[in-house]
């Protein structure tokens, strides 16, 4: 569970040219997407633990998945 979403979400979202995004609807969607992904990751880790899997392995695979998106 997200203990403090303020530490997860950036204070300022930036565009590809490093300029702040000012559109509140875009910011809202970006924030919602990040929080949803975070909840999904937490659920996957919890499921793994309930099934007796190593949660650190799941976390490492999630990190690899993120790294492979670039």
C-alpha atoms as an extended CHARMM CRD file, in Angstrom:
* protein
*
        70  EXT
         1         1  UNK       CA              0.0000000000        0.0000000000        0.0000000000  PROA      1               0.0000000000
         2         2  UNK       CA              1.2540000000        3.4660000000       -0.8670000000  PROA      2               0.0000000000
         3         3  UNK       CA              2.1920000000        5.0330000000        2.4270000000  PROA      3               0.0000000000
         4         4  UNK       CA              2.7690000000        8.5220000000        1.0530000000  PROA      4               0.0000000000
         5         5  UNK       CA              1.9380000000        9.2010000000       -2.5640000000  PROA      5               0.0000000000
         6         6  UNK       CA              3.6760000000       12.5720000000       -2.2450000000  PROA      6               0.0000000000
         7         7  UNK       CA              7.0250000000       10.7840000000       -2.0640000000  PROA      7               0.0000000000
         8         8  UNK       CA              6.1710000000        8.6850000000       -5.1310000000  PROA      8               0.0000000000
         9         9  UNK       CA              4.8430000000       11.3740000000       -7.4500000000  PROA      9               0.0000000000
        10        10  UNK       CA              7.0260000000       14.2030000000       -8.7450000000  PROA      10              0.0000000000
        11        11  UNK       CA              6.2730000000       17.7470000000       -7.6650000000  PROA      11              0.0000000000
        12        12  UNK       CA              6.5620000000       18.7710000000      -11.3220000000  PROA      12              0.0000000000
        13        13  UNK       CA              5.9770000000       16.6640000000      -14.4280000000  PROA      13              0.0000000000
        14        14  UNK       CA              8.2270000000       17.6930000000      -17.3090000000  PROA      14              0.0000000000
        15        15  UNK       CA              7.9240000000       17.3100000000      -21.0580000000  PROA      15              0.0000000000
        16        16  UNK       CA             10.5750000000       15.8830000000      -23.3710000000  PROA      16              0.0000000000
        17        17  UNK       CA             12.2570000000       19.3070000000      -23.5090000000  PROA      17              0.0000000000
        18        18  UNK       CA             12.4740000000       19.4510000000      -19.6990000000  PROA      18              0.0000000000
        19        19  UNK       CA              9.7690000000       22.1140000000      -19.4330000000  PROA      19              0.0000000000
        20        20  UNK       CA              7.0290000000       21.7990000000      -16.7950000000  PROA      20              0.0000000000
        21        21  UNK       CA              3.7060000000       20.3870000000      -17.9000000000  PROA      21              0.0000000000
        22        22  UNK       CA              1.0080000000       22.8110000000      -16.8450000000  PROA      22              0.0000000000
        23        23  UNK       CA             -2.1450000000       21.1040000000      -18.0860000000  PROA      23              0.0000000000
        24        24  UNK       CA             -3.9520000000       19.8750000000      -14.9770000000  PROA      24              0.0000000000
        25        25  UNK       CA             -5.7170000000       17.0690000000      -16.8700000000  PROA      25              0.0000000000
        26        26  UNK       CA             -2.3960000000       15.6920000000      -18.1530000000  PROA      26              0.0000000000
        27        27  UNK       CA             -0.9180000000       15.8780000000      -14.6580000000  PROA      27              0.0000000000
        28        28  UNK       CA             -3.9680000000       14.1210000000      -13.2200000000  PROA      28              0.0000000000
        29        29  UNK       CA             -3.6840000000       11.2730000000      -15.7450000000  PROA      29              0.0000000000
        30        30  UNK       CA              0.0800000000       10.9010000000      -15.2160000000  PROA      30              0.0000000000
        31        31  UNK       CA             -0.4260000000       10.7440000000      -11.4430000000  PROA      31              0.0000000000
        32        32  UNK       CA             -3.2740000000        8.2470000000      -11.7480000000  PROA      32              0.0000000000
        33        33  UNK       CA             -1.2220000000        6.0300000000      -14.0620000000  PROA      33              0.0000000000
        34        34  UNK       CA              1.7430000000        5.9520000000      -11.6790000000  PROA      34              0.0000000000
        35        35  UNK       CA             -0.4640000000        5.1900000000       -8.6740000000  PROA      35              0.0000000000
        36        36  UNK       CA             -2.2500000000        2.4120000000      -10.5980000000  PROA      36              0.0000000000
        37        37  UNK       CA              1.0490000000        0.8380000000      -11.6630000000  PROA      37              0.0000000000
        38        38  UNK       CA              2.2590000000        1.0470000000       -8.0710000000  PROA      38              0.0000000000
        39        39  UNK       CA             -0.8770000000       -0.7120000000       -6.7990000000  PROA      39              0.0000000000
        40        40  UNK       CA             -0.4620000000       -3.4260000000       -9.4330000000  PROA      40              0.0000000000
        41        41  UNK       CA              3.1620000000       -3.9870000000       -8.4250000000  PROA      41              0.0000000000
        42        42  UNK       CA              2.1860000000       -4.1890000000       -4.7610000000  PROA      42              0.0000000000
        43        43  UNK       CA             -0.5240000000       -6.7360000000       -5.6350000000  PROA      43              0.0000000000
        44        44  UNK       CA              1.9360000000       -8.8330000000       -7.6670000000  PROA      44              0.0000000000
        45        45  UNK       CA              4.4400000000       -8.8460000000       -4.8080000000  PROA      45              0.0000000000
        46        46  UNK       CA              1.7550000000       -9.7340000000       -2.2730000000  PROA      46              0.0000000000
        47        47  UNK       CA              0.4560000000      -12.5540000000       -4.5150000000  PROA      47              0.0000000000
        48        48  UNK       CA              3.9830000000      -13.9100000000       -4.8940000000  PROA      48              0.0000000000
        49        49  UNK       CA              4.4560000000      -13.9150000000       -1.1310000000  PROA      49              0.0000000000
        50        50  UNK       CA              1.1170000000      -15.6860000000       -0.6070000000  PROA      50              0.0000000000
        51        51  UNK       CA              2.1910000000      -18.3600000000       -3.1130000000  PROA      51              0.0000000000
        52        52  UNK       CA              5.5110000000      -18.8090000000       -1.3280000000  PROA      52              0.0000000000
        53        53  UNK       CA              7.6040000000      -17.1570000000       -4.0410000000  PROA      53              0.0000000000
        54        54  UNK       CA             10.5660000000      -14.9200000000       -3.2800000000  PROA      54              0.0000000000
        55        55  UNK       CA              9.2670000000      -11.3470000000       -3.2980000000  PROA      55              0.0000000000
        56        56  UNK       CA             12.7740000000      -10.0260000000       -4.0210000000  PROA      56              0.0000000000
        57        57  UNK       CA             12.8260000000      -12.0330000000       -7.2470000000  PROA      57              0.0000000000
        58        58  UNK       CA              9.4980000000      -10.4870000000       -8.2790000000  PROA      58              0.0000000000
        59        59  UNK       CA             10.8250000000       -7.0160000000       -7.4520000000  PROA      59              0.0000000000
        60        60  UNK       CA             13.9730000000       -7.6330000000       -9.5220000000  PROA      60              0.0000000000
        61        61  UNK       CA             11.8780000000       -8.7950000000      -12.4630000000  PROA      61              0.0000000000
        62        62  UNK       CA              9.6600000000       -5.7120000000      -12.1760000000  PROA      62              0.0000000000
        63        63  UNK       CA             12.7940000000       -3.5290000000      -12.2120000000  PROA      63              0.0000000000
        64        64  UNK       CA             14.0720000000       -5.3460000000      -15.3100000000  PROA      64              0.0000000000
        65        65  UNK       CA             10.7180000000       -4.8030000000      -16.9590000000  PROA      65              0.0000000000
        66        66  UNK       CA             10.9080000000       -1.0660000000      -16.2860000000  PROA      66              0.0000000000
        67        67  UNK       CA             14.5110000000       -0.8950000000      -17.5210000000  PROA      67              0.0000000000
        68        68  UNK       CA             13.5840000000       -2.6960000000      -20.7350000000  PROA      68              0.0000000000
        69        69  UNK       CA             11.0130000000       -0.0440000000      -21.6870000000  PROA      69              0.0000000000
        70        70  UNK       CA             13.6880000000        2.5220000000      -22.6200000000  PROA      70              0.0000000000
